[in-house]
Amino acid sequence: MKMLRRWWLPLAILLAWQGLCSLEVFPPYKLPSPLAILAGLVDLEARGMPPGQRLHWHLFYSLLRVAIGFTSAALIAVPLGLLLGASSSLRRLISPLIELLRPVPPLAWIPISILWFGIGLPSAGFIIFLGAFFPIVLNTITGVTSVSPVLVEAALTLGASRREVVKKVLLPGALPNIFTGLRIGLGIGWMTLVAAEFTGVKSGYGLGYMIMTARDIQRPEAIMAGMVVIGLTGLLIDGLVRLLQRRLVPWQRSRANDA
Amino acid sequence: MTLELQDIYKSFPAESGGEVLEVLGGISAGLERGRFVSLIGPSGCGKTTLLRIIAGLEPASRGRVLLGGQPLSGPSRRVGLVFQQYALMPWRTTLGNIEMGLEMAGQGREERRAAAREYVEAFGLAGFENSYPHQLSGGMQQRVAIARTLILQPELVLMDEPFGSLDSQTRNALQEFLLSVWRQRQDTIVFVTHNVDEAVFLSDEVLVLSRRPARVVARFSVEAPRPRDRTSRASNQVRREILSVLKEQQEQVGLV
Ligand SMILES: Nc1ncnc2c1ncn2[C@@H]1O[C@H](COP(=O)(O)OP(=O)(O)O)[C@@H](O)[C@H]1O
Ligand SMILES: [Mg+2]
């Protein structure tokens, strides 16, 4: 019942869409019906696109690229953000560099990254790395600088070393922002991936590559089924990070529950 | 003497064109072990600054702080500081906050948990061991903060208007509680307040600071026997004397 209240609008749109397609208001080669897309989805897995290359392998390779790019971004960006957040002199030194690089859209790096790394996993990984890196670093810095200096002083009077201040005050204090950064970074990474695969993968596997293949052979229901997979996977990944966030930032959750 | 303040000056650099702000103008005082001493003075006169200097969070412009004869430099576990706004780690539970200092000192997990539990009991926090600070009342948060400081057995405990943001009933209850803890432990306490009643009720001695740049303008012994009656004649007498010194301070400003 609650589900219905929340999802009735998308459901209604799906029904109307199906109805209009059944009445042939839209030509099926432009806008396939929801049922046709569902059939396309089943076909992507059963037969593959191109035939023999099945959906779950496309999904697997896309996830692998994101995992590699995102993980390396997080492993560098979080410690760097902590360092820059903790030291204002370092921040003054590095910030202009970050500000200069940040406005370059990750996709604008595709040509140069293909030149550097060739076509394939490394260049796709690099693009995703770039997409995820900046939101993570900037949110981590914000998180650290928003930690109340009184908490740092309290830790110092309790005998904390500088290292312990970073580990036991700045890191946990910045954690809510770090998670925001990770979620944004992962979202951008995922979006960047598909675009990177449009151009960066000429054969093999990947959801972006799969969609481009479907376009080349004029299969709109397969294109849209691919879009559905991309959307749902993105939603799922974000849900997983949120779950992790709730486990690792329990003091924030209980605050939300109190409110 | 446990604590000796030797001619402490502090000024803050001018903010863009303004004048240098002289906050402390030569504070000297000695404090014996096991005494409960209050610092009282007009707001903005530098009480917090003085505590921060003693705690090693801020360097003095001039002068020295000696603890047990040794000069202090930088924060140290020998000196504990209780903040007005509690300054508890929001991501740590009651137990986690209380054991934080022991953790920094490298004590094992079981050991420090056990020690923290004793403080939870003694400080009336049982049942809230696993609560986060925002789930506690102000009075409870401050008890956690005091426990977190006292568990380290510091030679000197500094308290900066610890009850300043509590309602008056909670405040009275915490004053009584602090005294009962102190009676058993005999900590050396420097307690900052701008509340004369509070200073007189709690302290062995009350130091009155002048306006900026602050100096010690008077030192009172509170002889009233403990446990104290807030309205006893001895208390009223000291209170009157302190108030008159504070009033003089105000009037001097009026003339300037
Ligand atoms: N870090 C600082 N930089 C500049 N001025 C400061 C700083 N800390 C405190 N002050 C100033 O010093 C004066 C005394 O402050 P404080 O010690 O907090 O007073 P009190 O605790 O007695 O109310 C105030 O005028 C305050 O604005
Ligand atoms: Mg103050």
Coordinates of N, CA and C in Angstrom, one line a residue, chain A residues 21 167 227 248 255:
Chain A
C21 N 1.5 3.2 -27.0 CA 2.3 2.4 -28.0 C 1.4 1.3 -28.6
K167 N 43.4 11.0 13.0 CA 42.7 9.7 13.0 C 41.4 9.7 13.8
M227 N 19.6 1.2 -21.2 CA 19.4 2.4 -20.3 C 18.8 2.0 -19.0
L248 N 28.4 3.0 9.2 CA 29.7 3.6 9.6 C 29.5 5.0 10.2
R255 N 20.6 10.7 14.9 CA 20.1 12.1 14.9 C 18.9 12.3 14.0

